[in-house]
Amino acid sequence: MLKMKAMIAPLIHNFYLEPIDYLKNLWMQVDLVLRPAQPLRVKFILVCKTNASL
């Protein structure tokens, strides 16, 4: 689990995640864990970082 977090952290830090599909079209599958019935599609948008000094 820690390895997965270490891989995902730079993506979350450097990109905005924007959904492609609408939330109203999302179906949840009930099992021992609540998860989407279909894959969630997201778009990665690069965060523009500037070297502005404070």
GROMACS .gro file of C-alpha atoms in nm:
model
   54
    1MET     CA    1   0.000   0.000   0.000
    2LEU     CA    2   0.286   0.239   0.078
    3LYS     CA    3   0.441   0.174  -0.265
    4MET     CA    4   0.112   0.258  -0.433
    5LYS     CA    5   0.087   0.584  -0.237
    6ALA     CA    6   0.446   0.670  -0.330
    7MET     CA    7   0.363   0.622  -0.699
    8ILE     CA    8   0.038   0.822  -0.689
    9ALA     CA    9   0.166   1.117  -0.480
   10PRO     CA   10   0.375   1.282  -0.760
   11LEU     CA   11   0.082   1.248  -1.002
   12ILE     CA   12  -0.154   1.422  -0.761
   13HIS     CA   13   0.109   1.690  -0.691
   14ASN     CA   14   0.188   1.769  -1.057
   15PHE     CA   15  -0.149   1.720  -1.227
   16TYR     CA   16  -0.512   1.819  -1.190
   17LEU     CA   17  -0.748   1.525  -1.229
   18GLU     CA   18  -1.058   1.616  -1.427
   19PRO     CA   19  -1.343   1.367  -1.480
   20ILE     CA   20  -1.438   1.274  -1.835
   21ASP     CA   21  -1.769   1.104  -1.755
   22TYR     CA   22  -2.058   1.269  -1.573
   23LEU     CA   23  -2.128   1.171  -1.213
   24LYS     CA   24  -2.492   1.092  -1.299
   25ASN     CA   25  -2.370   0.814  -1.533
   26LEU     CA   26  -2.169   0.644  -1.257
   27TRP     CA   27  -2.304   0.313  -1.128
   28MET     CA   28  -2.178   0.170  -0.800
   29GLN     CA   29  -2.132  -0.203  -0.743
   30VAL     CA   30  -2.213  -0.321  -0.392
   31ASP     CA   31  -1.986  -0.593  -0.261
   32LEU     CA   32  -1.774  -0.618   0.050
   33VAL     CA   33  -1.626  -0.290  -0.076
   34LEU     CA   34  -1.821  -0.017  -0.255
   35ARG     CA   35  -1.663   0.038  -0.599
   36PRO     CA   36  -1.767   0.165  -0.941
   37ALA     CA   37  -1.914  -0.095  -1.179
   38GLN     CA   38  -1.722   0.057  -1.472
   39PRO     CA   39  -1.374   0.212  -1.481
   40LEU     CA   40  -1.350   0.580  -1.386
   41ARG     CA   41  -1.205   0.783  -1.670
   42VAL     CA   42  -1.007   1.094  -1.577
   43LYS     CA   43  -0.804   1.348  -1.770
   44PHE     CA   44  -0.461   1.456  -1.640
   45ILE     CA   45  -0.396   1.830  -1.677
   46LEU     CA   46  -0.043   1.950  -1.602
   47VAL     CA   47  -0.011   2.209  -1.326
   48CYS     CA   48   0.190   2.511  -1.443
   49LYS     CA   49   0.437   2.598  -1.172
   50THR     CA   50   0.619   2.930  -1.158
   51ASN     CA   51   0.930   3.023  -0.963
   52ALA     CA   52   0.776   3.327  -0.796
   53SER     CA   53   0.963   3.437  -0.484
   54LEU     CA   54   0.763   3.551  -0.185
   0.00000   0.00000   0.00000
